mmCIF file of C-alpha atoms in Angstrom:
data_model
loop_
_atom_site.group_PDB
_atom_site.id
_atom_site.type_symbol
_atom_site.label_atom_id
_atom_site.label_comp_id
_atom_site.label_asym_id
_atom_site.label_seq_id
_atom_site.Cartn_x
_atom_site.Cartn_y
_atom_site.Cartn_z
ATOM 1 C CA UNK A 1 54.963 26.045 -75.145
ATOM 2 C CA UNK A 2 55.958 25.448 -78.643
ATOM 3 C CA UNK A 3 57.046 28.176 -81.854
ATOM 4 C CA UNK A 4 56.097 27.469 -85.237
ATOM 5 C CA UNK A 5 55.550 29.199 -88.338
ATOM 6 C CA UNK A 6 51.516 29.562 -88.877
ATOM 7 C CA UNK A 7 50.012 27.517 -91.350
ATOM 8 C CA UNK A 8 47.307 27.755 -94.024
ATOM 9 C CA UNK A 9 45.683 26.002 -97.124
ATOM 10 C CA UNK A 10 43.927 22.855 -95.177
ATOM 11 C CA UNK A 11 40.269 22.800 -95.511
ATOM 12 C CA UNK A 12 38.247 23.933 -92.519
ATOM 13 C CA UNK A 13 37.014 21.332 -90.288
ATOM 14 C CA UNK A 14 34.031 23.304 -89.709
ATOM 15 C CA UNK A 15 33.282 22.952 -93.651
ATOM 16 C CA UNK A 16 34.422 19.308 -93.543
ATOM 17 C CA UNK A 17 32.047 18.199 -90.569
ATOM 18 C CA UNK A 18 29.018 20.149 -92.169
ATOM 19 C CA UNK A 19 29.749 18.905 -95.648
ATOM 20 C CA UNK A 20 29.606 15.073 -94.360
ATOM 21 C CA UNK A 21 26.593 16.140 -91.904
ATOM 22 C CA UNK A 22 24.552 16.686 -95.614
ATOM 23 C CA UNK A 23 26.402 13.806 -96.982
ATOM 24 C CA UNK A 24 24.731 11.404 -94.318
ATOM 25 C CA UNK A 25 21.304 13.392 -93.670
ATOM 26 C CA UNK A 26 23.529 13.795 -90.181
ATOM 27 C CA UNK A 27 22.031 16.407 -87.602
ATOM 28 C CA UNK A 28 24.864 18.960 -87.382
ATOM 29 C CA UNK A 29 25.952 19.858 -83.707
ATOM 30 C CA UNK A 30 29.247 20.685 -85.477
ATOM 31 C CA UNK A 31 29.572 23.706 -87.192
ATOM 32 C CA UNK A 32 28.254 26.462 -84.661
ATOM 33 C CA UNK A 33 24.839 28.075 -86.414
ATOM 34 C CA UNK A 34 21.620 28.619 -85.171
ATOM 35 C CA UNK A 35 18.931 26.180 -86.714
ATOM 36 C CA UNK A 36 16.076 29.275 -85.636
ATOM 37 C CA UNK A 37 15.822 33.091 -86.797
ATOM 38 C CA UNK A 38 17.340 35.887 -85.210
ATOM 39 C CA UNK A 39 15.046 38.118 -82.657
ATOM 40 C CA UNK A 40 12.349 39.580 -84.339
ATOM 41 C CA UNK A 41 12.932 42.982 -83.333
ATOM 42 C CA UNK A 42 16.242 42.461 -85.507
ATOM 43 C CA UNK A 43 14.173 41.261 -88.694
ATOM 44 C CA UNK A 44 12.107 44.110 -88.573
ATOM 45 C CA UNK A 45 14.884 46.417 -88.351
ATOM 46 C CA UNK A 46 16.483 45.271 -91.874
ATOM 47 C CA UNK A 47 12.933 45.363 -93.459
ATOM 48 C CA UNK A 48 13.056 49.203 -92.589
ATOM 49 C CA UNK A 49 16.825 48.961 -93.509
ATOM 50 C CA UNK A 50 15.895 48.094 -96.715
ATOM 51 C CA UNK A 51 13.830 51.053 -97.475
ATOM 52 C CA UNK A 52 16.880 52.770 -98.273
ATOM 53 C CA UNK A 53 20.744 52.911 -98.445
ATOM 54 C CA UNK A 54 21.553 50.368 -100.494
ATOM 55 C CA UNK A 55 25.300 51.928 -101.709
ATOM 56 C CA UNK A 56 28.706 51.155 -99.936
ATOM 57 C CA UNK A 57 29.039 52.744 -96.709
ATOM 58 C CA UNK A 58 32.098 54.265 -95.285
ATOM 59 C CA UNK A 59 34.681 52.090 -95.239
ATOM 60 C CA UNK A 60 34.899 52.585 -91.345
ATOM 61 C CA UNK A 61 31.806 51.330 -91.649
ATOM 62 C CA UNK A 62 28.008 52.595 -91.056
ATOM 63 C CA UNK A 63 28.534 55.934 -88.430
ATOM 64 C CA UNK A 64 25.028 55.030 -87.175
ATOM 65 C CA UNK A 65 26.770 51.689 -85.892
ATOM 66 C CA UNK A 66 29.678 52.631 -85.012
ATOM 67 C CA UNK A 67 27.624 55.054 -82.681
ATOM 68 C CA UNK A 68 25.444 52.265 -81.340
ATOM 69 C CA UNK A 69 28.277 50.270 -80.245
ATOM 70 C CA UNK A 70 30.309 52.955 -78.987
ATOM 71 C CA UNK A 71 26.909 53.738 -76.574
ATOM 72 C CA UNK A 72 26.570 50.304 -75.471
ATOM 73 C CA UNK A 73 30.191 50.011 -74.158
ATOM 74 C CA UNK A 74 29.858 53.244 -72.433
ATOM 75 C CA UNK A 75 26.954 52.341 -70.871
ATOM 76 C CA UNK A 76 28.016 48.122 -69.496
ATOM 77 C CA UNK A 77 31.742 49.216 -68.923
ATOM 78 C CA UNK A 78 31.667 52.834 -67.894
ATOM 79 C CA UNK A 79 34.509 52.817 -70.713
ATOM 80 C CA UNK A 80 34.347 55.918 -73.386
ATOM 81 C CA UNK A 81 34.649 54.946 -76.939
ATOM 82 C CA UNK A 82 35.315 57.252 -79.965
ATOM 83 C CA UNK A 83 32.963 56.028 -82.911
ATOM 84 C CA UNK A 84 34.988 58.242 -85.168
ATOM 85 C CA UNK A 85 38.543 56.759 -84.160
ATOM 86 C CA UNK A 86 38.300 53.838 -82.251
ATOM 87 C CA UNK A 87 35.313 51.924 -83.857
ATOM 88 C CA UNK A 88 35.859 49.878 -87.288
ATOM 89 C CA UNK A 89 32.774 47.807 -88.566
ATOM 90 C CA UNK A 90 33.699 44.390 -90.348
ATOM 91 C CA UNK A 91 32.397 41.325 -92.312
ATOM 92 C CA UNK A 92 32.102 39.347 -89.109
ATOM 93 C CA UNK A 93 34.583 38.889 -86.220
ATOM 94 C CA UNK A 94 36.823 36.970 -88.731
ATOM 95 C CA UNK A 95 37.478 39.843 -91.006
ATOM 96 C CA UNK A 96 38.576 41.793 -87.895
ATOM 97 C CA UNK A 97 41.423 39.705 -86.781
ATOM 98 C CA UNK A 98 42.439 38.797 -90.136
ATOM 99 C CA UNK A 99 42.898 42.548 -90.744
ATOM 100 C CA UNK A 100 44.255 43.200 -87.167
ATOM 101 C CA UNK A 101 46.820 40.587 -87.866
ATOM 102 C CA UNK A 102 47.524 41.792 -91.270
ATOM 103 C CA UNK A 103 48.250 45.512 -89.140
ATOM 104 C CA UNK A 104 50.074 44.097 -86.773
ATOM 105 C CA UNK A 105 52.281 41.540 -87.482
ATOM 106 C CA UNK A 106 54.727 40.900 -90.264
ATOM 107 C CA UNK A 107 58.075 38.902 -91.179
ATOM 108 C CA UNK A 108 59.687 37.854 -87.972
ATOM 109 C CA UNK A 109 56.962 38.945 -85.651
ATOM 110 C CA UNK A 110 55.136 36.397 -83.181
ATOM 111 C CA UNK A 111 51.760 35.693 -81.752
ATOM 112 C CA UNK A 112 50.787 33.727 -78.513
ATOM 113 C CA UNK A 113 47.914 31.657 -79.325
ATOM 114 C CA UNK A 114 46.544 29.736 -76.550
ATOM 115 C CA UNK A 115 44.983 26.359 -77.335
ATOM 116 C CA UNK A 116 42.935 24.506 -77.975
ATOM 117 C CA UNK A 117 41.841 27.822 -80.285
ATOM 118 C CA UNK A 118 39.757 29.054 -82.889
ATOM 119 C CA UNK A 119 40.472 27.520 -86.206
ATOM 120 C CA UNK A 120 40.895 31.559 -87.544
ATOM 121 C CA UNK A 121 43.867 32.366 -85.331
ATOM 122 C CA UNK A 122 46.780 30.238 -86.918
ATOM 123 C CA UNK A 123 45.560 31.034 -90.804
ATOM 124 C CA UNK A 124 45.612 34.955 -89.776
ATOM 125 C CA UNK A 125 49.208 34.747 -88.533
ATOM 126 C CA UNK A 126 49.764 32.734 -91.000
ATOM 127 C CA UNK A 127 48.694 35.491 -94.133
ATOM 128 C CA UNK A 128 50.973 38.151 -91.845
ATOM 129 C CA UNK A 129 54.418 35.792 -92.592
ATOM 130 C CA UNK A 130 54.200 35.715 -88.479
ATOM 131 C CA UNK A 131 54.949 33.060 -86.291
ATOM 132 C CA UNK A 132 52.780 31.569 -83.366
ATOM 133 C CA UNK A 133 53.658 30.636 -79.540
ATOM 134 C CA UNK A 134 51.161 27.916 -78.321
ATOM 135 C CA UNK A 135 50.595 28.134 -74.862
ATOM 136 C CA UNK A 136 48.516 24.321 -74.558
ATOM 137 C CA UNK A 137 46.010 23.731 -71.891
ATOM 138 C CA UNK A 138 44.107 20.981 -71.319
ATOM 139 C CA UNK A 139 41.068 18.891 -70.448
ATOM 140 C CA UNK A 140 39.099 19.402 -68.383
ATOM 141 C CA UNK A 141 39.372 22.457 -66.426
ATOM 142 C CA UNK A 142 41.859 24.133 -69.381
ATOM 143 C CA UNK A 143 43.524 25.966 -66.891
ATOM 144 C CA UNK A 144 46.330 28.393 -68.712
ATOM 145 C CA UNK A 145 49.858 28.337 -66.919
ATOM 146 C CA UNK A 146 50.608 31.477 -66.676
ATOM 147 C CA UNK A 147 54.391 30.557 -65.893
ATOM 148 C CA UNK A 148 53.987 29.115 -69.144
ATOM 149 C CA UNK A 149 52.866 31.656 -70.867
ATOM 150 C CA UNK A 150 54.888 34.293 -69.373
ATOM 151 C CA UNK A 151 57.740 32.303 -71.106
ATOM 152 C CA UNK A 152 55.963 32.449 -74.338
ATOM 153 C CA UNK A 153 56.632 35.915 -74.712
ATOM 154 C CA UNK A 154 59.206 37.187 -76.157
ATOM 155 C CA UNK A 155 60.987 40.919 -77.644
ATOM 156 C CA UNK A 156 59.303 39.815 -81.269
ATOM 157 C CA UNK A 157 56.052 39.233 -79.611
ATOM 158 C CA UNK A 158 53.348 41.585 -80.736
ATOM 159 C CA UNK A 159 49.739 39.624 -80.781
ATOM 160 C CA UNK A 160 47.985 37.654 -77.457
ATOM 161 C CA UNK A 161 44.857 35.614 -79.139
ATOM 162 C CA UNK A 162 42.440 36.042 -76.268
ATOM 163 C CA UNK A 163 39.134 34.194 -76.464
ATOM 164 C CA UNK A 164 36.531 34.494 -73.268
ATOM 165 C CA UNK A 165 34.065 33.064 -73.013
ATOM 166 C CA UNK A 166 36.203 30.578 -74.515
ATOM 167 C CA UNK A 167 35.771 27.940 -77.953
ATOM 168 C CA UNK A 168 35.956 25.374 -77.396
ATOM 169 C CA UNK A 169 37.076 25.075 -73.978
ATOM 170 C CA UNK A 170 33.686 26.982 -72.054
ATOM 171 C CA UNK A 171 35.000 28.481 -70.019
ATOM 172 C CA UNK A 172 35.703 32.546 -68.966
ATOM 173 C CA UNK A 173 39.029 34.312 -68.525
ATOM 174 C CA UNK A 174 39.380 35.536 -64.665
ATOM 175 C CA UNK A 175 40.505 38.751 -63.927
ATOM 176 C CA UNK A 176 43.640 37.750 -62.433
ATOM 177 C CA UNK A 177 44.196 35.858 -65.163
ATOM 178 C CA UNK A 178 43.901 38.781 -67.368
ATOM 179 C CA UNK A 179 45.899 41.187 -65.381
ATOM 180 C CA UNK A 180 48.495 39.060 -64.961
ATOM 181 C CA UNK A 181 48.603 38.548 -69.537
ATOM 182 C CA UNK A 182 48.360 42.457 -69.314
ATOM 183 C CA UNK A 183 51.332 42.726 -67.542
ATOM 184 C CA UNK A 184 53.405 41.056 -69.727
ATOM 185 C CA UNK A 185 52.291 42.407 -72.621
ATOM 186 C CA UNK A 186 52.998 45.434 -71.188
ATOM 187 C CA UNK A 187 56.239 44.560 -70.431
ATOM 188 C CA UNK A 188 56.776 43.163 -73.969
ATOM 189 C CA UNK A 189 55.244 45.619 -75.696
ATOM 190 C CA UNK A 190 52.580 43.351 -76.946
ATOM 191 C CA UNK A 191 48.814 43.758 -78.314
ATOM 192 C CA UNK A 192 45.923 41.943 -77.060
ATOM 193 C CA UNK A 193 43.557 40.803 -79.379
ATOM 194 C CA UNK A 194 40.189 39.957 -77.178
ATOM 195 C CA UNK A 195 37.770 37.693 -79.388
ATOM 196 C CA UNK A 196 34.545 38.130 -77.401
ATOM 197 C CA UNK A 197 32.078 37.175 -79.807
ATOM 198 C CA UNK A 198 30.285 34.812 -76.727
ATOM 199 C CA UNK A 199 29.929 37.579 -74.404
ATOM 200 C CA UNK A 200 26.613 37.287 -73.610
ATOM 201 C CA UNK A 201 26.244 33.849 -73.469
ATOM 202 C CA UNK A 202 27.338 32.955 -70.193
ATOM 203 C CA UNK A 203 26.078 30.572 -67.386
ATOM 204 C CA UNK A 204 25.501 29.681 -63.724
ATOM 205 C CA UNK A 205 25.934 33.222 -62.319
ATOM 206 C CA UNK A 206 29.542 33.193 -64.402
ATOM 207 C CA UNK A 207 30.267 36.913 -65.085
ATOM 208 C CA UNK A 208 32.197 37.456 -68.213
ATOM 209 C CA UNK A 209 34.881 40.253 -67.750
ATOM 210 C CA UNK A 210 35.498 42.284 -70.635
ATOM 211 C CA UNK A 211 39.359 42.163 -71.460
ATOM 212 C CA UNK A 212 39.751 46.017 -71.949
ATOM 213 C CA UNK A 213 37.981 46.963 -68.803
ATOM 214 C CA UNK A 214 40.868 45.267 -66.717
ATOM 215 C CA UNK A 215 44.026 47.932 -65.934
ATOM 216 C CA UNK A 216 46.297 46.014 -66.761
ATOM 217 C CA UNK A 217 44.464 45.323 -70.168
ATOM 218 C CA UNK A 218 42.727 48.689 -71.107
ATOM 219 C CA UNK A 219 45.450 50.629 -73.208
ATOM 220 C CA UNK A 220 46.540 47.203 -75.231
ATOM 221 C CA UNK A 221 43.302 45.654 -76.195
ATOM 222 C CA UNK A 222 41.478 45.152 -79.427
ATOM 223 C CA UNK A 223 38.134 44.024 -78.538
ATOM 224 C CA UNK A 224 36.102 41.471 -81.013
ATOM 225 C CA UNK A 225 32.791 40.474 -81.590
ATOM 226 C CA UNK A 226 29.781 40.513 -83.995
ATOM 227 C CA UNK A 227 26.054 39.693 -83.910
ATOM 228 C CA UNK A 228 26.445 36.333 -85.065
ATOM 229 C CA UNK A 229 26.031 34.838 -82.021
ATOM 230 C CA UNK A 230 24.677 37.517 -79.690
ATOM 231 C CA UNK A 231 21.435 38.205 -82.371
ATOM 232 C CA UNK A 232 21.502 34.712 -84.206
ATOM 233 C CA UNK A 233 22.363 36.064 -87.007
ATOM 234 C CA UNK A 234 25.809 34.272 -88.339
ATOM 235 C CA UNK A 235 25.049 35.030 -91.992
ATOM 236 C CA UNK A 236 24.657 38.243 -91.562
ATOM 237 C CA UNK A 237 28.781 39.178 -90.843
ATOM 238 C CA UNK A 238 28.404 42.173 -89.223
ATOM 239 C CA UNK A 239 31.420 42.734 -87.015
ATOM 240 C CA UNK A 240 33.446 44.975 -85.266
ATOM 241 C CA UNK A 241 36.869 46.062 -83.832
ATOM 242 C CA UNK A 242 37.536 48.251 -81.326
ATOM 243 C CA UNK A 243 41.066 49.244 -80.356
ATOM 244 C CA UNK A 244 42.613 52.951 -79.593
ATOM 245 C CA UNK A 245 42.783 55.656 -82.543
ATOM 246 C CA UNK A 246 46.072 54.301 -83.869
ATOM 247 C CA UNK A 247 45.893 50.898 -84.148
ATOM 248 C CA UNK A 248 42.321 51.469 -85.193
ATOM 249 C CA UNK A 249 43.525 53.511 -88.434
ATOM 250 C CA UNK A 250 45.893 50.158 -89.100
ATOM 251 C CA UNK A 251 43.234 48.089 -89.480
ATOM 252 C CA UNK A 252 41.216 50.132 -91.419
ATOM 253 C CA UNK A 253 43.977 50.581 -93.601
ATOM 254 C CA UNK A 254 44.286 47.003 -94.210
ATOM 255 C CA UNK A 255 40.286 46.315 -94.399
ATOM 256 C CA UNK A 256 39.445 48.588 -97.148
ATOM 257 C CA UNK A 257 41.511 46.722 -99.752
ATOM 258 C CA UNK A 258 39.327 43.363 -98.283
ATOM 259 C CA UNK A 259 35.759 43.971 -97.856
ATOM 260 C CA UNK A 260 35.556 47.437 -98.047
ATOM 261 C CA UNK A 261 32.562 47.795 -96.185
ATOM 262 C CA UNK A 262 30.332 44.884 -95.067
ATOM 263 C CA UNK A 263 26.354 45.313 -96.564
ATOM 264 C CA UNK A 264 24.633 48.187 -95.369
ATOM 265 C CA UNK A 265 21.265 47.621 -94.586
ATOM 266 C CA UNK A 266 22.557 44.847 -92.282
ATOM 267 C CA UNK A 267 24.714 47.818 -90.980
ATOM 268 C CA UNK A 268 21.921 49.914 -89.708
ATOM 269 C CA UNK A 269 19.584 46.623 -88.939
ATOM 270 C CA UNK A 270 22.516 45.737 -86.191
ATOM 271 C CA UNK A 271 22.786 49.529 -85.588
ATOM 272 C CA UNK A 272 18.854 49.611 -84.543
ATOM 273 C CA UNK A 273 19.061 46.489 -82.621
ATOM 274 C CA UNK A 274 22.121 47.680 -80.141
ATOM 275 C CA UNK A 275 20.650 51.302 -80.063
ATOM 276 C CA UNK A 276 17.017 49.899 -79.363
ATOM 277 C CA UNK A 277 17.699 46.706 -77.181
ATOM 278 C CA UNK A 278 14.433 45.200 -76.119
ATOM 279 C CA UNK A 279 14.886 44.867 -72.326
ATOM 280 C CA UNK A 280 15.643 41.989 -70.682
ATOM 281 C CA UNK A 281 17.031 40.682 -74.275
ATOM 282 C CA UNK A 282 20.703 39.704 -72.537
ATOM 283 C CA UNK A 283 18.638 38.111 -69.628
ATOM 284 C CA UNK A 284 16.586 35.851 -72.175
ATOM 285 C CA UNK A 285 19.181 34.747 -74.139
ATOM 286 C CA UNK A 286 20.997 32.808 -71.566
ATOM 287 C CA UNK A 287 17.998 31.389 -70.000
ATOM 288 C CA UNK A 288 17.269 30.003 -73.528
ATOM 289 C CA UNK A 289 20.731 28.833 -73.962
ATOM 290 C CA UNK A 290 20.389 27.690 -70.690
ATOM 291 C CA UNK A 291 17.763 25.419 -71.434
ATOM 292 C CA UNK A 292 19.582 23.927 -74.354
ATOM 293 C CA UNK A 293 22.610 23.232 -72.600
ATOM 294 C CA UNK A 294 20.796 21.159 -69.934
ATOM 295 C CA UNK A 295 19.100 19.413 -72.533
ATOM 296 C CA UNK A 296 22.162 18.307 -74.465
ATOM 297 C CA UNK A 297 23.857 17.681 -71.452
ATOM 298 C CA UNK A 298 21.609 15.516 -70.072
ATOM 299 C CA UNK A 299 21.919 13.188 -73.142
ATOM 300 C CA UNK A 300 25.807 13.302 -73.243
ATOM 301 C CA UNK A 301 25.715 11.789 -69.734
ATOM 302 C CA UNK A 302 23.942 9.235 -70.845
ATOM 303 C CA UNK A 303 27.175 8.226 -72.700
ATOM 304 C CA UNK A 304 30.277 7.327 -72.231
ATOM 305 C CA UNK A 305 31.758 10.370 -72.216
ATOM 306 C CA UNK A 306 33.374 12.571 -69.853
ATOM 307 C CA UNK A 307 32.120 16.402 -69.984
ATOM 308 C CA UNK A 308 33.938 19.270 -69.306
ATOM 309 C CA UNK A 309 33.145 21.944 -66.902
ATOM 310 C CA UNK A 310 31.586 24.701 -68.438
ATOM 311 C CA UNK A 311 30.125 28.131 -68.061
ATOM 312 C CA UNK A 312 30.111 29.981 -71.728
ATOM 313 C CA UNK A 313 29.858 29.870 -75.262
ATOM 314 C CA UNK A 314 26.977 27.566 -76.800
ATOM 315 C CA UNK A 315 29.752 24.316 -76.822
ATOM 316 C CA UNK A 316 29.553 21.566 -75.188
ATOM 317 C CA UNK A 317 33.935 19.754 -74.907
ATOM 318 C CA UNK A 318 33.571 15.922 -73.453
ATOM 319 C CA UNK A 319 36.118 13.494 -73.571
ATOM 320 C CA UNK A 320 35.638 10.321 -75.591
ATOM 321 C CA UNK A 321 38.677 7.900 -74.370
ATOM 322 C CA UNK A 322 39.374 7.338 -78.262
ATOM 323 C CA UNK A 323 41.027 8.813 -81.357
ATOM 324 C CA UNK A 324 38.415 11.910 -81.900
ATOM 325 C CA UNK A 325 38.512 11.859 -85.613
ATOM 326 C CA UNK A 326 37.444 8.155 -85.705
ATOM 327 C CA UNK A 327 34.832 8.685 -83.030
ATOM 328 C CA UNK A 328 33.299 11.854 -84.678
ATOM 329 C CA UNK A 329 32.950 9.732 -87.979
ATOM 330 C CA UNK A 330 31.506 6.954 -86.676
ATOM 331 C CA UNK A 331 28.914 9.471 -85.003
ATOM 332 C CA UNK A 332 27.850 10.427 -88.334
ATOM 333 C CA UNK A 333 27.750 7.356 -89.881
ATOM 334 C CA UNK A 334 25.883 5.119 -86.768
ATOM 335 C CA UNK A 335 23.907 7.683 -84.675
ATOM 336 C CA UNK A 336 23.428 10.235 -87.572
ATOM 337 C CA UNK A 337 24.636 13.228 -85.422
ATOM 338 C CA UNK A 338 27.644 15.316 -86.658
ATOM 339 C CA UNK A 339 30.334 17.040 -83.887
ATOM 340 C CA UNK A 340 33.559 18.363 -84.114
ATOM 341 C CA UNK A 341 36.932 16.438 -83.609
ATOM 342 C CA UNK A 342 38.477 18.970 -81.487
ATOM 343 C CA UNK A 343 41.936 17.781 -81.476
ATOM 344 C CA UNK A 344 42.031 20.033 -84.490
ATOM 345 C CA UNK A 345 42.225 23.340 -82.417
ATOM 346 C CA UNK A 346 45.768 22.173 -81.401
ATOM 347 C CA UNK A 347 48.534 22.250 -82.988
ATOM 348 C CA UNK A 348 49.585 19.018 -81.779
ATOM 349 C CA UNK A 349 46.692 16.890 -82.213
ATOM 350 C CA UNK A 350 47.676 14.571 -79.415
ATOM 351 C CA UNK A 351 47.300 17.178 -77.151
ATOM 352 C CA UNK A 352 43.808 17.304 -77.576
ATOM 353 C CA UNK A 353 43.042 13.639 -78.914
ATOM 354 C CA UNK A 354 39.695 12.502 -77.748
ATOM 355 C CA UNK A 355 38.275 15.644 -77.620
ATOM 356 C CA UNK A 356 34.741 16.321 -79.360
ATOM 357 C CA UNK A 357 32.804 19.536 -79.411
ATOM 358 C CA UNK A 358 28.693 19.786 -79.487
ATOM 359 C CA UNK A 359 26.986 22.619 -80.683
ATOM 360 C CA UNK A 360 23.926 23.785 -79.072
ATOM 361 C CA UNK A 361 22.614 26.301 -80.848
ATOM 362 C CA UNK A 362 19.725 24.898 -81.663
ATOM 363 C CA UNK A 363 16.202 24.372 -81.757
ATOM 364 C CA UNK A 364 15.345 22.030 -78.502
ATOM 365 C CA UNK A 365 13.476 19.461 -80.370
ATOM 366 C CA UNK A 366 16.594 19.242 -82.879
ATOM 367 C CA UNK A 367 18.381 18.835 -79.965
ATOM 368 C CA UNK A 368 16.462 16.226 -78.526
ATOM 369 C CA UNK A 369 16.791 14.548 -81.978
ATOM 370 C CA UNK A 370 20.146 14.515 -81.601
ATOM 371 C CA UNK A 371 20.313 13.078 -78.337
ATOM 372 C CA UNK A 372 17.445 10.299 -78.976
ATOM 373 C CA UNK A 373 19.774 8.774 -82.078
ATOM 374 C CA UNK A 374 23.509 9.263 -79.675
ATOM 375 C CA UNK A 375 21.393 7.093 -76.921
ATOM 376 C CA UNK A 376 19.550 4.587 -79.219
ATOM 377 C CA UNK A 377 23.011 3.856 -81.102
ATOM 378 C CA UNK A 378 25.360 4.563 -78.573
ATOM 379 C CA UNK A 379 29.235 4.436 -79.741
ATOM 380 C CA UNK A 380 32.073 3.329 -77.800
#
């Protein structure tokens, strides 16, 4: 467990990767975007949502959302949610926890990150003057020592990052896990910050357990996620927070000097969608993913790599026995195939050298293309 001041300014290594995927005609299993549309029921829903209200909506964000997802928490948590109070619509999941950072933390204050993390965290902290607790786990199982962490905490701590299903280590956060991170925030007065944008991308019968339904969890939590991932649709950056009535009117007050309001049309596109699921959607969408994990597996064992466990998100972590950066370069430039270097999501590289993330959120015969050029030019 280490404390050090957030910092900012370097370019994103999702940006890098991509940029030097189109540099090399590379296929990009880096950056994590679908390479195929969102559902159709979703398209058809922002044709009609372009018939009218093209103006800013409420700040808050579109009521007819912030309805939809209030419903749809109700109804898979048993958990009542207050659209008016409790319910703020963002430009994706990043400009909700850069705003609930911005609320929540401030000169002096600290956040528990665990790691490896989500490139967002550290720059959020970062832009509140906070400082960050890591909490390091590792490869493969990225188990999180809760001894450890429990000395993270502290009386300035006020944010836990919280990601399940988990980028880039794939893998869910158990419920005694999360009561025991409840309790001490409790006892520390803290704020959970769940990013569940993956929540519905799970696999093998792995159950993924909402951080604000556990009792530990439920009074603390500010729950994340978007349709990026969940409808394809990571252009669109439609997001959401949702977090008790006065923590809620925190963030709002920071997000309507950023965004104001994301665009509306998309607003009631993603409203329609959640209010009017097609059944069985959930179901389909991890089959699907299903199949493109096997896929992309199957090619990665082909290599000399050794693959982490994994039961959510739509990453695949191995291990490549070498310096990460060098290995992910030489992927572009041999095999034509761009991943991530994921000793950047620590803040001590070394911790996770040799670590590369695929993406597989995408089309099977791109991933098949990807996987014929790693096994015809295979890297050491």
């Amino acid at each position: 467990m280490t404390a050090t001041s957030a910092g900012a300014g370097q370019t994103s290594v999702f940006t890098l990767m991509t940029r030097l995927a189109a540099e090399h005609g590379a296929v990009n299993l880096a950056q994590g975007f679908p390479d195929f549309d969102p559902p159709l029921a979703l398209l058809l829903a922002a044709e009609q949502a372009l018939d009218g209200g093209h103006q800013y909506s409420a700040s808050a964000g579109l009521p007819l959302l912030r309805r939809a997802i209030a419903a749809d928490r109700e109804q898979r948590l048993g958990t009542a949610v207050d659209p008016d109070d409790e319910v703020t619509i963002t430009a994706g999941a990043t400009e909700a926890l850069y705003c609930t950072a911005r609320a929540l933390l401030g000169p002096g204050s600290e956040a528990i990150v665990l790691e490896p993390f989500y490139e967002q965290y550290p720059p959020c902290v970062a832009a509140a003057q906070g400082t960050i607790r890591y909490v390091t786990s590792r490869f493969p199982d990225f188990a999180v020592d809760l001894d450890e962490l429990a000395r993270a905490f502290t009386p300035r701590t006020r944010l836990v990052f919280l990601n399940t299903p988990w980028n880039p280590a794939g893998r869910l956060l158990g419920e005694a896990e999360l009561r025991r991170i409840g309790e001490l925030a409790a006892e520390h007065g803290a704020w959970l910050v769940a990013d569940e944008t993956y929540e519905h991308i799970t696999f093998g019968g792995a159950r993924h357990i909402p951080v604000a339904s556990v009792d530990t969890c439920r009074d603390r939590t500010i729950t994340i996620s978007s349709v990026s991932k969940t409808f394809s649709a990571t252009g669109w950056r439609v997001g959401w927070a949702v977090a008790p009535a006065p923590v809620t009117a925190l963030i709002r007050g920071v997000k309507q000097f950023v965004t104001f309001a994301p665009a509306t049309p998309l607003q009631a596109a993603a409203a329609e969608m959640i209010a009017s699921m097609p059944t069985g959607y959930y179901d389909r969408l991890r089959a699907q993913y299903s199949q493109r994990r096997a896929v992309l597996a199957d090619y990665l064992a082909r290599l000399p790599l050794e693959l982490a466990p994994h039961n959510g998100t739509y990453f695949l972590t191995a291990r490549a026995g070498r310096d990460d950066v060098d290995y992910c370069g030489e992927l572009i430039r041999r095999s034509g195939v761009a991943a991530i270097p994921a000793s950047r999501f620590y803040h001590d590289p070394a911790a996770g050298r040799g670590l590369v993330r695929f993406a597989f959120c995408k089309r099977l015969d791109t991933l098949r293309l990807a996987g014929d050029r790693l096994t015809t030019e295979e890297i050491p």
